[in-house]
Coordinates of C-alpha atoms in Angstrom, one line a residue:
M79 CA -25.4 -13.5 -17.3
Q80 CA -22.9 -16.1 -16.2
E81 CA -20.2 -15.3 -13.7
V82 CA -17.5 -17.2 -11.7
I83 CA -17.5 -17.3 -7.9
V84 CA -14.3 -18.5 -6.2
H85 CA -14.5 -20.7 -3.1
E86 CA -11.9 -22.2 -0.9
G87 CA -9.6 -24.7 -2.7
P88 CA -9.7 -22.8 -5.0
R89 CA -12.9 -24.1 -6.4
I90 CA -15.0 -22.1 -8.9
A91 CA -18.8 -22.2 -9.3
F92 CA -20.8 -20.7 -12.1
V93 CA -23.9 -18.7 -11.1
G94 CA -26.5 -16.8 -13.1
S95 CA -26.7 -13.2 -12.1
P96 CA -28.5 -10.1 -13.5
V97 CA -26.4 -7.7 -15.6
P98 CA -25.2 -5.0 -13.1
K99 CA -26.5 -1.5 -13.2
P100 CA -24.0 1.3 -12.9
G101 CA -24.1 3.9 -10.2
P102 CA -23.7 7.6 -11.2
N103 CA -19.9 7.3 -11.5
Q104 CA -19.7 3.8 -12.7
I105 CA -19.5 1.8 -16.0
V106 CA -20.8 -1.6 -17.0
I107 CA -18.3 -3.3 -19.4
K108 CA -19.2 -6.2 -21.7
V109 CA -16.1 -8.3 -20.9
N110 CA -14.0 -9.5 -23.8
V111 CA -10.8 -10.5 -21.9
A112 CA -10.2 -10.9 -18.2
G113 CA -7.0 -11.5 -16.2
C114 CA -6.3 -14.0 -13.5
N115 CA -4.0 -13.1 -10.6
P116 CA -2.5 -14.9 -7.5
K117 CA -4.8 -12.8 -5.2
D118 CA -7.8 -14.5 -6.9
Y119 CA -7.2 -17.7 -5.0
K120 CA -5.6 -16.2 -1.9
T121 CA -8.5 -13.9 -1.1
Y122 CA -11.5 -16.2 -1.8
W123 CA -12.7 -15.4 1.7
F124 CA -12.7 -11.6 1.4
P125 CA -15.2 -10.4 2.2
E126 CA -17.0 -13.7 1.2
P127 CA -16.8 -16.0 -1.8
L128 CA -17.3 -13.8 -4.8
N129 CA -16.2 -13.0 -8.4
Q130 CA -12.5 -12.3 -7.9
G131 CA -11.7 -10.9 -11.4
N132 CA -10.1 -7.4 -11.5
D133 CA -8.4 -7.0 -14.9
V134 CA -10.7 -6.4 -17.8
A135 CA -10.7 -5.3 -21.4
G136 CA -13.9 -5.0 -23.3
Y137 CA -16.6 -2.6 -24.5
V138 CA -18.7 -0.1 -22.6
Y139 CA -22.2 -1.4 -22.2
E140 CA -23.8 1.3 -20.1
V141 CA -22.6 4.3 -18.2
G142 CA -23.8 6.1 -15.0
S143 CA -25.5 9.5 -15.1
N144 CA -22.3 11.4 -14.2
V145 CA -20.0 9.7 -16.7
T146 CA -19.1 11.9 -19.6
E147 CA -15.8 10.5 -20.7
F148 CA -17.2 7.2 -22.0
K149 CA -20.2 6.0 -24.1
A150 CA -21.7 2.7 -25.1
G151 CA -19.5 0.8 -27.5
D152 CA -16.2 2.4 -26.5
A153 CA -13.3 -0.1 -26.3
V154 CA -11.7 0.2 -22.8
F155 CA -9.6 -1.5 -20.2
A156 CA -10.1 -1.1 -16.5
L157 CA -9.3 -2.1 -12.9
H158 CA -12.3 -3.5 -11.0
E159 CA -12.5 -2.6 -7.3
I160 CA -11.1 -5.5 -5.3
G161 CA -13.4 -7.2 -2.8
T162 CA -16.6 -5.9 -4.4
A163 CA -19.3 -7.6 -6.4
H164 CA -19.6 -7.8 -10.2
G165 CA -15.9 -8.6 -11.0
T166 CA -14.4 -9.3 -14.3
H167 CA -14.8 -13.1 -14.4
A168 CA -18.2 -12.7 -16.0
E169 CA -20.0 -11.7 -19.1
Y170 CA -20.4 -8.2 -17.8
C171 CA -18.6 -6.4 -15.0
L172 CA -18.8 -3.1 -13.1
T173 CA -15.9 -0.5 -12.8
W174 CA -15.5 3.0 -11.7
A175 CA -15.0 5.6 -14.4
Y176 CA -11.9 6.9 -12.8
S177 CA -10.2 3.5 -13.0
T178 CA -11.2 2.9 -16.7
A179 CA -9.3 4.1 -19.8
H180 CA -9.9 4.1 -23.5
L181 CA -8.1 1.3 -25.4
P182 CA -5.6 2.9 -27.8
K183 CA -5.8 2.0 -31.5
G184 CA -3.5 -0.9 -32.4
V185 CA -3.4 -2.3 -28.9
S186 CA -5.1 -5.7 -28.4
M187 CA -7.6 -6.5 -25.8
E188 CA -5.3 -9.3 -24.5
E189 CA -2.4 -7.0 -24.0
A190 CA -4.5 -4.3 -22.3
A191 CA -6.0 -6.9 -19.9
T192 CA -2.5 -7.7 -18.5
I193 CA -2.0 -4.2 -17.3
P194 CA -4.6 -2.8 -14.7
L195 CA -3.9 -4.6 -11.5
S196 CA -0.2 -5.4 -11.9
A197 CA 0.9 -2.1 -13.4
T198 CA -1.1 -0.1 -10.9
S199 CA 0.6 -2.1 -8.1
A200 CA 4.0 -1.3 -9.6
A201 CA 3.1 2.4 -9.9
L202 CA 2.0 2.5 -6.2
S203 CA 5.2 0.7 -5.2
L204 CA 7.5 3.2 -7.0
Y205 CA 5.8 6.5 -6.7
R206 CA 3.9 6.2 -3.4
G207 CA 6.0 3.6 -1.6
L208 CA 9.5 4.5 -2.6
Q209 CA 8.6 8.1 -3.5
L210 CA 10.5 8.1 -6.8
P211 CA 9.8 10.8 -9.4
A212 CA 7.1 9.9 -11.8
P213 CA 7.9 10.0 -15.6
W214 CA 6.5 13.5 -16.0
Q215 CA 8.7 14.9 -13.1
S216 CA 12.3 15.8 -13.1
P217 CA 14.5 12.7 -12.9
T218 CA 17.1 12.1 -10.2
K219 CA 20.4 13.9 -10.8
L220 CA 22.6 11.1 -9.3
P221 CA 22.5 7.4 -9.9
C222 CA 19.7 5.9 -8.0
P223 CA 20.3 2.1 -7.5
L224 CA 17.0 0.3 -7.4
L225 CA 16.6 -3.3 -6.5
I226 CA 13.6 -5.2 -8.0
Y227 CA 13.3 -8.8 -6.8
G228 CA 11.0 -10.9 -8.9
A229 CA 11.6 -8.7 -11.9
S230 CA 10.0 -11.1 -14.4
S231 CA 6.7 -11.3 -12.5
A232 CA 3.9 -9.1 -13.8
V233 CA 4.3 -6.5 -11.0
G234 CA 8.1 -6.7 -11.2
A235 CA 8.3 -6.3 -14.9
F236 CA 5.9 -3.3 -14.8
A237 CA 8.1 -1.8 -12.1
V238 CA 11.1 -2.2 -14.4
K239 CA 9.2 -0.5 -17.3
L240 CA 8.0 2.4 -15.1
A241 CA 11.5 2.9 -13.6
L242 CA 12.9 3.1 -17.1
L243 CA 10.2 5.7 -18.0
S244 CA 11.3 7.6 -14.9
K245 CA 15.0 7.4 -15.9
I246 CA 15.9 5.5 -12.7
H247 CA 19.2 3.8 -13.0
P248 CA 20.9 1.4 -12.3
I249 CA 18.1 -1.1 -12.0
I250 CA 19.3 -4.3 -10.3
A251 CA 16.8 -6.9 -11.5
I252 CA 16.7 -10.3 -9.8
S253 CA 14.8 -13.2 -11.5
G254 CA 15.0 -16.8 -12.2
P255 CA 16.3 -18.1 -15.6
S256 CA 12.9 -17.9 -17.2
G257 CA 12.9 -14.1 -16.9
A258 CA 16.1 -13.6 -19.0
S259 CA 14.4 -13.3 -22.4
L260 CA 11.9 -10.7 -21.1
L261 CA 14.2 -8.6 -19.0
S262 CA 17.2 -8.6 -21.3
G263 CA 15.1 -6.7 -23.8
L264 CA 14.0 -4.1 -21.3
L265 CA 17.1 -3.2 -19.2
E266 CA 19.7 -0.7 -20.3
P267 CA 23.2 -2.0 -19.5
A268 CA 24.8 1.2 -20.8
Q269 CA 23.1 2.9 -17.8
G270 CA 24.4 0.3 -15.4
D271 CA 21.2 -1.9 -15.3
I272 CA 22.0 -5.6 -14.6
L273 CA 20.0 -8.9 -14.4
L274 CA 21.0 -11.4 -11.8
N275 CA 19.7 -15.0 -11.7
Y276 CA 19.3 -15.8 -8.1
Q277 CA 19.9 -19.5 -8.8
D278 CA 23.5 -18.7 -9.8
Y279 CA 24.4 -17.9 -6.2
S280 CA 24.9 -20.5 -3.5
S281 CA 24.3 -18.1 -0.6
T282 CA 22.6 -14.9 0.3
S283 CA 25.9 -13.2 1.0
S284 CA 27.3 -13.9 -2.5
L285 CA 24.1 -12.6 -4.1
V286 CA 24.2 -9.4 -2.0
A287 CA 27.9 -9.0 -2.9
E288 CA 27.0 -9.1 -6.6
I289 CA 24.2 -6.5 -6.0
G290 CA 26.7 -4.3 -4.3
K291 CA 29.0 -4.3 -7.4
A292 CA 26.2 -2.8 -9.4
C293 CA 25.7 0.1 -7.0
P294 CA 27.7 3.3 -7.8
Q295 CA 25.8 5.0 -4.9
P296 CA 24.1 3.5 -1.8
L297 CA 21.1 1.4 -2.6
Y298 CA 18.2 3.7 -2.8
G299 CA 15.5 1.2 -2.2
A300 CA 13.9 -2.1 -3.2
V301 CA 10.6 -3.5 -4.6
D302 CA 10.0 -7.1 -3.6
A303 CA 7.5 -8.3 -6.1
I304 CA 7.6 -11.8 -4.6
S305 CA 7.6 -11.2 -0.8
A306 CA 7.8 -14.9 0.0
D307 CA 10.2 -17.8 0.1
Q308 CA 13.8 -16.5 0.0
S309 CA 13.1 -13.0 -1.2
P310 CA 12.7 -11.3 2.2
K311 CA 16.1 -12.7 3.4
V312 CA 17.9 -11.5 0.3
V313 CA 16.2 -8.1 0.1
L314 CA 16.6 -7.3 3.8
A315 CA 20.3 -8.3 3.7
A316 CA 20.9 -6.1 0.7
L317 CA 19.3 -3.1 2.2
D318 CA 21.1 -3.7 5.5
A319 CA 24.5 -3.8 3.8
L320 CA 24.2 -1.5 0.9
S321 CA 21.9 1.4 1.8
G322 CA 24.7 3.6 3.1
S323 CA 24.4 5.8 6.2
T324 CA 20.6 5.9 6.2
N325 CA 19.0 4.1 9.2
E326 CA 15.6 3.6 7.5
P327 CA 16.1 2.0 4.0
R328 CA 13.2 2.2 1.7
L329 CA 11.4 -1.1 1.0
V330 CA 8.1 -2.0 -0.7
T331 CA 6.5 -5.4 -0.4
L332 CA 3.4 -7.0 -1.9
L333 CA 2.8 -9.2 1.2
P334 CA 3.7 -8.7 4.8
Y335 CA 7.2 -9.9 5.7
P336 CA 7.7 -12.6 8.3
E337 CA 9.0 -11.4 11.6
D338 CA 12.1 -13.6 11.8
P339 CA 14.2 -12.0 9.0
M340 CA 12.9 -8.5 10.0
A341 CA 14.3 -9.0 13.5
Q342 CA 17.8 -9.8 12.2
T343 CA 18.4 -6.5 10.5
K344 CA 20.7 -3.9 12.0
K345 CA 18.7 -1.0 10.4
A346 CA 15.2 0.0 11.2
I347 CA 13.6 -1.3 7.9
K348 CA 9.9 -0.5 7.8
P349 CA 8.3 -2.0 4.7
Y350 CA 5.7 -0.1 2.8
L351 CA 3.0 -2.7 2.0
T352 CA 1.5 -2.0 -1.5
V353 CA -2.3 -2.5 -1.5
V354 CA -3.7 -1.9 -4.9
G355 CA -7.1 -1.3 -3.4
D356 CA -5.7 2.1 -2.3
V357 CA -6.8 3.5 -5.6
H358 CA -10.4 2.7 -4.9
N359 CA -11.3 2.7 -1.2
G360 CA -7.9 3.7 0.2
R361 CA -6.4 3.5 3.7
D362 CA -6.9 6.4 6.0
S363 CA -3.2 7.4 5.8
K364 CA -3.1 7.1 2.0
A365 CA -5.3 9.9 0.9
G366 CA -5.4 10.7 -2.8
G367 CA -5.5 7.1 -4.0
Q368 CA -8.4 7.6 -6.3
D369 CA -6.7 10.5 -8.0
F370 CA -3.5 8.4 -8.3
G371 CA -5.5 5.6 -9.9
H372 CA -7.3 8.0 -12.2
V373 CA -4.0 9.5 -13.5
M374 CA -2.1 6.2 -13.8
I375 CA -4.6 4.2 -15.9
R376 CA -4.8 7.1 -18.3
M377 CA -1.1 7.4 -18.5
F378 CA -0.8 3.7 -19.2
A379 CA -3.2 4.2 -22.1
R380 CA -1.3 7.2 -23.4
W381 CA 2.1 5.5 -23.2
L382 CA 0.6 2.3 -24.9
G383 CA -0.6 4.4 -27.7
E384 CA 2.7 6.2 -28.1
G385 CA 4.7 2.9 -28.0
R386 CA 6.5 3.8 -24.8
F387 CA 4.8 1.1 -22.7
S388 CA 3.7 -2.4 -23.2
G389 CA 1.7 -5.1 -21.5
H390 CA 3.0 -8.3 -20.0
P391 CA 3.5 -11.6 -21.9
F392 CA 0.3 -13.6 -21.6
E393 CA -1.3 -17.0 -22.2
V394 CA -5.0 -17.2 -23.1
R395 CA -6.6 -20.3 -21.4
D396 CA -9.0 -22.5 -23.3
G397 CA -12.7 -22.7 -22.4
G398 CA -13.4 -19.0 -21.7
L399 CA -14.6 -18.6 -18.1
K400 CA -14.2 -22.3 -17.5
G401 CA -10.5 -21.7 -17.8
V402 CA -10.4 -19.8 -14.6
Q403 CA -10.2 -23.0 -12.6
G404 CA -7.1 -24.3 -14.3
A405 CA -5.5 -20.8 -14.2
L406 CA -6.0 -20.5 -10.4
D407 CA -4.8 -24.0 -9.8
D408 CA -1.6 -23.4 -11.8
L409 CA -1.0 -20.0 -10.0
K410 CA -1.4 -21.7 -6.6
D411 CA 0.9 -24.6 -7.6
G412 CA 3.6 -22.1 -8.7
K413 CA 3.5 -23.3 -12.4
V414 CA 3.2 -19.8 -13.9
R415 CA 6.4 -17.9 -14.7
G416 CA 6.8 -14.6 -16.5
K417 CA 3.3 -14.4 -18.0
K418 CA -0.2 -13.3 -17.2
L419 CA -3.0 -15.8 -17.5
L420 CA -6.1 -14.6 -19.4
V421 CA -9.5 -15.9 -20.3
K422 CA -11.7 -14.8 -23.3
V423 CA -15.3 -14.7 -22.3
E424 CA -16.7 -15.4 -25.8
D425 CA -14.9 -18.8 -25.7
T426 CA -17.0 -20.0 -22.7

């Protein structure tokens, strides 16, 4: 089979590889659609140049000896384990059964392929990082102001969707102007949700003041789905000023924050770093990650089938797997806003 290996640059190389064989609890998927993510060019070195694809929708090709939930020919979507061989930028990929779900009827492969990595990251951020109630748990009784910076990014938009399912309000969503069309159709202004365009504010203090106007209670916490450029300064300032009497405001980031803005806060803000790999190999202090991943991918599938959840806007790149190069280049150059980049393997 053909697969794409990502090297420094990013620079892709096609290699011929054997179709992988599943372990007892694994599945080999014939890839129909694969997603491209910013981590694909950022982590080319981890653990060595390899196939960086993690999002997949396709058909079960072969299952391991312990797998009973799936059979050959089933339409599925899945999250491939980060940093391991046989990723999704290939004709066939390898996934764990617990991070694979059946594709609901009426849901396209393209929509499903936008979900696994980004939606799982959002779920980890809300339910393990901020410890908010999951949609099947009792909702909060008081308003629970939640700040989501980068709300039109894939992780940010899924955080908004999951917060809505959990009945978390008000949501203070911060985005650039390109996110307005997506977010205005999601947020619930009657519940106090608000969308702020960060470009409309000349200073951090003026943006923080506007965030404060949307908070009927102290700011519960924040998800920074960008974690770069100006977002740490804004998010830290908001938590410092608006989180009430707590001395340890809740913050979730996708990348480590720089030390300089952290040192300027009055409160002891200790960010929770979301690592999507926790649902596969986990960190020592984050036990239960596999169970969490097992539950969430199946809930995504159920909610998709029920019409309560949806994928992210997407663009399918031309050329099949050859399109991975251009996708990674555009992600690195900051040319992608408010959409997921996909490749269709059959177009290669």
